[in-house]
PDB file of C-alpha atoms in Angstrom:
ATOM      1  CA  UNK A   1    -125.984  41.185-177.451  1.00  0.00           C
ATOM      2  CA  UNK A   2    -124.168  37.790-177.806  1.00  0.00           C
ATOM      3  CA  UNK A   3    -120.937  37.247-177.780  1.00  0.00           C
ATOM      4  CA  UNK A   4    -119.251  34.073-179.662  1.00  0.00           C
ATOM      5  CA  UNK A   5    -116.329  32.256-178.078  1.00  0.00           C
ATOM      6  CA  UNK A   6    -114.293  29.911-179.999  1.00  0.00           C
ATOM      7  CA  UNK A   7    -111.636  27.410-178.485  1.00  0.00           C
ATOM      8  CA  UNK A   8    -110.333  25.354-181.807  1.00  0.00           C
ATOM      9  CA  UNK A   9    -110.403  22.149-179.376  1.00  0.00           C
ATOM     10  CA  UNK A  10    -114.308  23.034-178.875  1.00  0.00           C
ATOM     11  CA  UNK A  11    -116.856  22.633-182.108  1.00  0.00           C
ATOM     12  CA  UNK A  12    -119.164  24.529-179.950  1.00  0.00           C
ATOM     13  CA  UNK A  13    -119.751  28.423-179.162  1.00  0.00           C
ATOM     14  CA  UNK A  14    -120.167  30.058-175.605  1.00  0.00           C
ATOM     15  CA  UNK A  15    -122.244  32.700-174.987  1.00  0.00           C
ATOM     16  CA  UNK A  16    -122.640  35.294-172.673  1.00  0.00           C
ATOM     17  CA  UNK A  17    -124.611  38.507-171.981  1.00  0.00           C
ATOM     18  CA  UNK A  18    -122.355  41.767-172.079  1.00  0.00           C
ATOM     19  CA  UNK A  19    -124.429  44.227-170.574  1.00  0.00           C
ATOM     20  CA  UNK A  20    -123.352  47.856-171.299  1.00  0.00           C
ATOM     21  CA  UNK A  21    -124.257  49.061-167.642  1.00  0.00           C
ATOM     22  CA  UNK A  22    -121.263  47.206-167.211  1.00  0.00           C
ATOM     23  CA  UNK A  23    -119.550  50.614-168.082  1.00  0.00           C
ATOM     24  CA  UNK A  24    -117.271  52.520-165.469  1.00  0.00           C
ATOM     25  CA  UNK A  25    -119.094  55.699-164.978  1.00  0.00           C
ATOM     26  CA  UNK A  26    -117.019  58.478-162.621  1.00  0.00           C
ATOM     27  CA  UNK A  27    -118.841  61.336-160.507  1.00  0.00           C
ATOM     28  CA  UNK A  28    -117.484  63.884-159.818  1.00  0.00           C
ATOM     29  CA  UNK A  29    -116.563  64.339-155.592  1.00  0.00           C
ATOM     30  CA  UNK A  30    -117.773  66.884-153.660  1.00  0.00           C
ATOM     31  CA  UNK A  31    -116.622  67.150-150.433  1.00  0.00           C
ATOM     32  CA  UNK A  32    -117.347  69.506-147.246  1.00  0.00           C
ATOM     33  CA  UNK A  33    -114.674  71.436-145.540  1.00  0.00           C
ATOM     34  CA  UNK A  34    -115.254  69.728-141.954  1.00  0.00           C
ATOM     35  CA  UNK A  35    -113.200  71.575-139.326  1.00  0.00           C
ATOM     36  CA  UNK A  36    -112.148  70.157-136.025  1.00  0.00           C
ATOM     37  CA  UNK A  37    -113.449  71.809-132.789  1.00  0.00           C
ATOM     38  CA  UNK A  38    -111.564  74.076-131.290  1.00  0.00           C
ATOM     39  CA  UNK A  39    -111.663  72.062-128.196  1.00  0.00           C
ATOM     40  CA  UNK A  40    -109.935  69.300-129.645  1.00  0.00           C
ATOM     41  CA  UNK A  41    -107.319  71.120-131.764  1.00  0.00           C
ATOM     42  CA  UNK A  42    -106.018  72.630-128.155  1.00  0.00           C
ATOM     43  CA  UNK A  43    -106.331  69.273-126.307  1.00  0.00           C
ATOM     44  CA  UNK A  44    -104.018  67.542-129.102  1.00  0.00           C
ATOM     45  CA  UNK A  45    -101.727  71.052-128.991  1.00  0.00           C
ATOM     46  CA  UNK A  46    -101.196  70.462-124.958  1.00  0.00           C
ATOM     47  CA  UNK A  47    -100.498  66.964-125.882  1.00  0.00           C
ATOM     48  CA  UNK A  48     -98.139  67.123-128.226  1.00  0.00           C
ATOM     49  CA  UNK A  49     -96.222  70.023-126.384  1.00  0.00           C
ATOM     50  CA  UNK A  50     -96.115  67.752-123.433  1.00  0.00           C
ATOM     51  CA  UNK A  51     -95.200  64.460-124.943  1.00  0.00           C
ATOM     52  CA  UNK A  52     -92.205  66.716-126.998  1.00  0.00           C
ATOM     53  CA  UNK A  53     -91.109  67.739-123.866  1.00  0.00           C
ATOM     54  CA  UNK A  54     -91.638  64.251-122.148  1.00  0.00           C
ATOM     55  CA  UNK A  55     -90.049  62.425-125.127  1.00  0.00           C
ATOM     56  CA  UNK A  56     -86.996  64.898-125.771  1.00  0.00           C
ATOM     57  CA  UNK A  57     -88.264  65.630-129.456  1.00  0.00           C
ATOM     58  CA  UNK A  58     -89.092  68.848-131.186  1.00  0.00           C
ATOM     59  CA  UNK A  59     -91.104  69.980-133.590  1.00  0.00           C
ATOM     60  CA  UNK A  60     -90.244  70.429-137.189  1.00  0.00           C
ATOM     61  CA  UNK A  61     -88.431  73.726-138.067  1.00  0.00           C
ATOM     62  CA  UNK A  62     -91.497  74.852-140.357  1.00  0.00           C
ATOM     63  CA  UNK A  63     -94.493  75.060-138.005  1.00  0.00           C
ATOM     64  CA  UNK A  64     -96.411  74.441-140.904  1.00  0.00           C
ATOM     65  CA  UNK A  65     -96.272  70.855-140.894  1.00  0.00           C
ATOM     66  CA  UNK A  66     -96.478  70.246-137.091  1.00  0.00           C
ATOM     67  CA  UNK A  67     -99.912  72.555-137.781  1.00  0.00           C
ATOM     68  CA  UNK A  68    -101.465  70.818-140.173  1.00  0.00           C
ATOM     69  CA  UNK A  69    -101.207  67.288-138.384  1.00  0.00           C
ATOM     70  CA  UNK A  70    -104.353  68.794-135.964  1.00  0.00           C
ATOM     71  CA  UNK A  71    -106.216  69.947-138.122  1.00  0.00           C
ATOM     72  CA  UNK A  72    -108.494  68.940-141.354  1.00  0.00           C
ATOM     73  CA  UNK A  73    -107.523  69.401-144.426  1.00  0.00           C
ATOM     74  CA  UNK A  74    -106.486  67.510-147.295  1.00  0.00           C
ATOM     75  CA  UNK A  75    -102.573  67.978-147.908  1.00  0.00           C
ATOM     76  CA  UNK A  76     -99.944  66.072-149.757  1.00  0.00           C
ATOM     77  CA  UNK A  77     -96.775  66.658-148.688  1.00  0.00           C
ATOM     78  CA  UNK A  78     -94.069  66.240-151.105  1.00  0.00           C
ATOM     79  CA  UNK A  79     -90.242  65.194-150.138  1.00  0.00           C
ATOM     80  CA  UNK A  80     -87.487  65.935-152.768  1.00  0.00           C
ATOM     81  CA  UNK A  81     -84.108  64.942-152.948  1.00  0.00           C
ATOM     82  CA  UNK A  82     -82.506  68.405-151.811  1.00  0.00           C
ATOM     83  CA  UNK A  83     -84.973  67.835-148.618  1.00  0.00           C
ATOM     84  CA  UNK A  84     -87.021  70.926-149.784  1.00  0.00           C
ATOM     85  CA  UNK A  85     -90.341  70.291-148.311  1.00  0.00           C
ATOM     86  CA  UNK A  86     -93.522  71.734-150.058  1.00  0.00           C
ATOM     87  CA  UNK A  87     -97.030  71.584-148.999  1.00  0.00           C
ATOM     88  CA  UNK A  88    -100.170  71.694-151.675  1.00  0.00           C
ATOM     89  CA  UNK A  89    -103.991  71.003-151.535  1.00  0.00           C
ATOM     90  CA  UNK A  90    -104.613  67.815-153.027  1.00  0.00           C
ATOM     91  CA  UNK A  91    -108.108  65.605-153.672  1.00  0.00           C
ATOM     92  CA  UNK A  92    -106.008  62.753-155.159  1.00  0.00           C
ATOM     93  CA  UNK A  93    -103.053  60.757-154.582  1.00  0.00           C
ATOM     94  CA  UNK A  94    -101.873  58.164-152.412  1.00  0.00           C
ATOM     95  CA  UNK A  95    -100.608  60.614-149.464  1.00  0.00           C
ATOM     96  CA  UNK A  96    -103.402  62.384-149.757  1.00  0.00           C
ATOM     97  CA  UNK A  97    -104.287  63.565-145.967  1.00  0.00           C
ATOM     98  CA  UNK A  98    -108.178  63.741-145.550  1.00  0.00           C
ATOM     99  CA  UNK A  99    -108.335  64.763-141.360  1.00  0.00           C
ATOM    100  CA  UNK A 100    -105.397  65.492-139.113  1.00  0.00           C
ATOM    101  CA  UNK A 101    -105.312  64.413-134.992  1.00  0.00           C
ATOM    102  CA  UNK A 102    -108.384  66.409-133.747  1.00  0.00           C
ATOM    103  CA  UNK A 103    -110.675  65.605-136.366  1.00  0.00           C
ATOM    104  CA  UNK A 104    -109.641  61.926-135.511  1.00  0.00           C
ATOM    105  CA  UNK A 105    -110.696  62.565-131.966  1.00  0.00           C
ATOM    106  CA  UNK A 106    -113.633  64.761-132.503  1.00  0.00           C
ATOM    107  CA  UNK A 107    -114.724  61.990-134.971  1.00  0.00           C
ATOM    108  CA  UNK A 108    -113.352  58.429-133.469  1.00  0.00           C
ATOM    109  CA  UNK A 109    -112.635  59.513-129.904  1.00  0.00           C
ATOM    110  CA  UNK A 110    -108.669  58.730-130.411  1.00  0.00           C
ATOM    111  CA  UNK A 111    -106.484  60.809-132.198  1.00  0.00           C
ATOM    112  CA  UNK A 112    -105.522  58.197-134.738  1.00  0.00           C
ATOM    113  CA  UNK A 113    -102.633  58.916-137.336  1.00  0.00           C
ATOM    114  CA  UNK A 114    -102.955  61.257-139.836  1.00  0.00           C
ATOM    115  CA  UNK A 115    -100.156  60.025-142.155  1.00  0.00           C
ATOM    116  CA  UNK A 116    -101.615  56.548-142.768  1.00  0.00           C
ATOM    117  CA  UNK A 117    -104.528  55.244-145.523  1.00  0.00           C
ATOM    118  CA  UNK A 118    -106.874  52.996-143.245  1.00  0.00           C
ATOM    119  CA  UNK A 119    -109.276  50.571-144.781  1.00  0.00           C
ATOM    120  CA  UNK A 120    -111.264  50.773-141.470  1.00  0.00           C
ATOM    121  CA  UNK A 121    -110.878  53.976-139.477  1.00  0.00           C
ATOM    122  CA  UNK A 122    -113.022  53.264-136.589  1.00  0.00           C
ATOM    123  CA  UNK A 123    -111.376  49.859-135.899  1.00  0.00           C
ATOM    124  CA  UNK A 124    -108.240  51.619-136.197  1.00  0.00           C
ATOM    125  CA  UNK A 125    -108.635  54.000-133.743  1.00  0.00           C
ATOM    126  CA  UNK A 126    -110.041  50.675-131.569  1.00  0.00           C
ATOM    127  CA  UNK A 127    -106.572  48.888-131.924  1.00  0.00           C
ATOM    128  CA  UNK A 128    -104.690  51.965-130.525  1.00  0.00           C
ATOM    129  CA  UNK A 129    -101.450  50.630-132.859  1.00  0.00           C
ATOM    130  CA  UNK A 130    -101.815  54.069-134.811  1.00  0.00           C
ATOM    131  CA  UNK A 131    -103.037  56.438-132.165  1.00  0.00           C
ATOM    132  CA  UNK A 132    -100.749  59.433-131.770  1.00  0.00           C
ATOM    133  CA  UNK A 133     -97.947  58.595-130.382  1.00  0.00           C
ATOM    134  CA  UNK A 134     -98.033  55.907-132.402  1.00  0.00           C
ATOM    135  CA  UNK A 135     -96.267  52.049-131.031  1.00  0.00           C
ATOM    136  CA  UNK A 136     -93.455  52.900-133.606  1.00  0.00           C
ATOM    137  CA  UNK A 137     -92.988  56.377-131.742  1.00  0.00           C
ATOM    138  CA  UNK A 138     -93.178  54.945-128.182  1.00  0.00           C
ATOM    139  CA  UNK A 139     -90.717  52.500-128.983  1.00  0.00           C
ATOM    140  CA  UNK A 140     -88.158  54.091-131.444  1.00  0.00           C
ATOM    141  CA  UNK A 141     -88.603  57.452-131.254  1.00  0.00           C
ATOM    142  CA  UNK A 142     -89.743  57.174-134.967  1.00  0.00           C
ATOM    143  CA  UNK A 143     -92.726  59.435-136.220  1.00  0.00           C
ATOM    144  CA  UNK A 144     -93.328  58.973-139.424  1.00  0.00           C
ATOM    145  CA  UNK A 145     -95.370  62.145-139.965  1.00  0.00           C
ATOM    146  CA  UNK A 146     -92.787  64.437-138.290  1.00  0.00           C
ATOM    147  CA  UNK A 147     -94.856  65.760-135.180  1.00  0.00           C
ATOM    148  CA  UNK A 148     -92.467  64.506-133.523  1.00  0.00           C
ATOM    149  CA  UNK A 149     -88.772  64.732-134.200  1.00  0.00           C
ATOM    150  CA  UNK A 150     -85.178  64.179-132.908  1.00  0.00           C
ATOM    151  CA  UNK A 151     -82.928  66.500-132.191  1.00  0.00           C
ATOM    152  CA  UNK A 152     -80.425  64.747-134.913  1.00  0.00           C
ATOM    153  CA  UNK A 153     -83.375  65.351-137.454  1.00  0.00           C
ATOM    154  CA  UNK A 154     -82.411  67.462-140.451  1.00  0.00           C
ATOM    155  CA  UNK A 155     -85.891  68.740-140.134  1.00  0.00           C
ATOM    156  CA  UNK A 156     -86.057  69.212-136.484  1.00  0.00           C
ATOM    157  CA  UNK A 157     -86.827  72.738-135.003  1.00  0.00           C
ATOM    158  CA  UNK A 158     -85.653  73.830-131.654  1.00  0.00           C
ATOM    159  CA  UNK A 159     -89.067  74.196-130.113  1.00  0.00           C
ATOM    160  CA  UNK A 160     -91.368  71.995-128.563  1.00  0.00           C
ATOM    161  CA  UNK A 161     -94.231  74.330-128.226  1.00  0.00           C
ATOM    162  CA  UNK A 162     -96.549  75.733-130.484  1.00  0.00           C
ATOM    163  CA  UNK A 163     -99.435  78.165-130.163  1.00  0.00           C
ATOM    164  CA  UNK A 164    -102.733  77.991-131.184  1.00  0.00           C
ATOM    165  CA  UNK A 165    -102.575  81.168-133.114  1.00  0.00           C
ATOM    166  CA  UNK A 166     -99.649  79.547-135.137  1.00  0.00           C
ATOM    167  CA  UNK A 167    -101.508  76.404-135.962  1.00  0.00           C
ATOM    168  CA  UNK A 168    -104.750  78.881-137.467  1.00  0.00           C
ATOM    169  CA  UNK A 169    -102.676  80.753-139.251  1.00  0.00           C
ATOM    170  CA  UNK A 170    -100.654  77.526-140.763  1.00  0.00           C
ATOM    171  CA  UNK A 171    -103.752  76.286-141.688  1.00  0.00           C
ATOM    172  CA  UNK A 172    -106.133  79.072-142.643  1.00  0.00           C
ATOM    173  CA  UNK A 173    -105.886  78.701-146.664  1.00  0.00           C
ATOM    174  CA  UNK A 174    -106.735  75.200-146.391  1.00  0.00           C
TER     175      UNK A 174
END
């Protein structure tokens, strides 16, 4: 197939081959529900009751979200206006949470962010910047995936421990 180009300040045509593999064919994903160990879901449970306690913060009112930020599972959580805070399985979307902090350190050795797209996971993890608690948390007291929160947080709940029985059954239908 040849295609014609005209420029009016050019008496001659350009051609060019358009293939039509060119096409954007989509397949469909399909991917495996990888679980954490269970050794690595309690380490990062002991550490983030210890750096709560250590740091002064608490974790959020619904255990539900401090849950699902050890474990797998893809999640998009959704803030509204009226601070109503709802959590859904998604495959799509920018937010969309492939592995939480002990899948990170089952899989990369460092529990690296959950709450963050990375073009390079492994390098990442290397860096440290992003490795729970993240430089932003050690400095400012600011997590941005709300493991960890301040006592003057809206969403703040007044525990800083949480069991491992809580964090199965938080995360059980994902």
């Amino acid at each position: 197939m040849t295609l014609q180009l005209q420029d009016p300040s050019f008496a001659g045509g350009i051609s060019s081959f358009v293939s039509p593999l060119n096409r954007s064919t989509r397949r469909p994903v399909i991917r495996a529900k990888a679980e954490p160990s269970d050794k690595s879901v309690e380490i990062m449970r002991k550490f983030s009751e210890q750096y709560a306690r250590k740091s002064g913060t608490y974790f959020c009112v619904d255990k539900g979200v401090t849950s699902v930020k050890f474990y797998a599972g893809m999640i998009q959580i959704n803030f509204k206006a009226d601070y109503f805070m709802s959590f859904r399985p998604s495959t799509t979307g920018w937010n969309t949470k492939e592995h939480g902090l002990a899948d990170h350190k089952d899989s990369l050795g460092a529990p690296l962010c959950p709450c963050r797209h990375y073009d390079d996971k492994p390098a990442e993890a290397g860096q440290g910047f992003w490795n729970c608690p993240c430089v932003p948390m050690r400095e400012r007291k600011e997590c941005h995936c709300m493991l960890f929160l301040t006592s003057d947080n809206d969403f703040a709940g007044p525990e800083q421990i949480i069991s491992l029985e809580e964090i199965r059954e938080s995360t059980a239908n994902m």
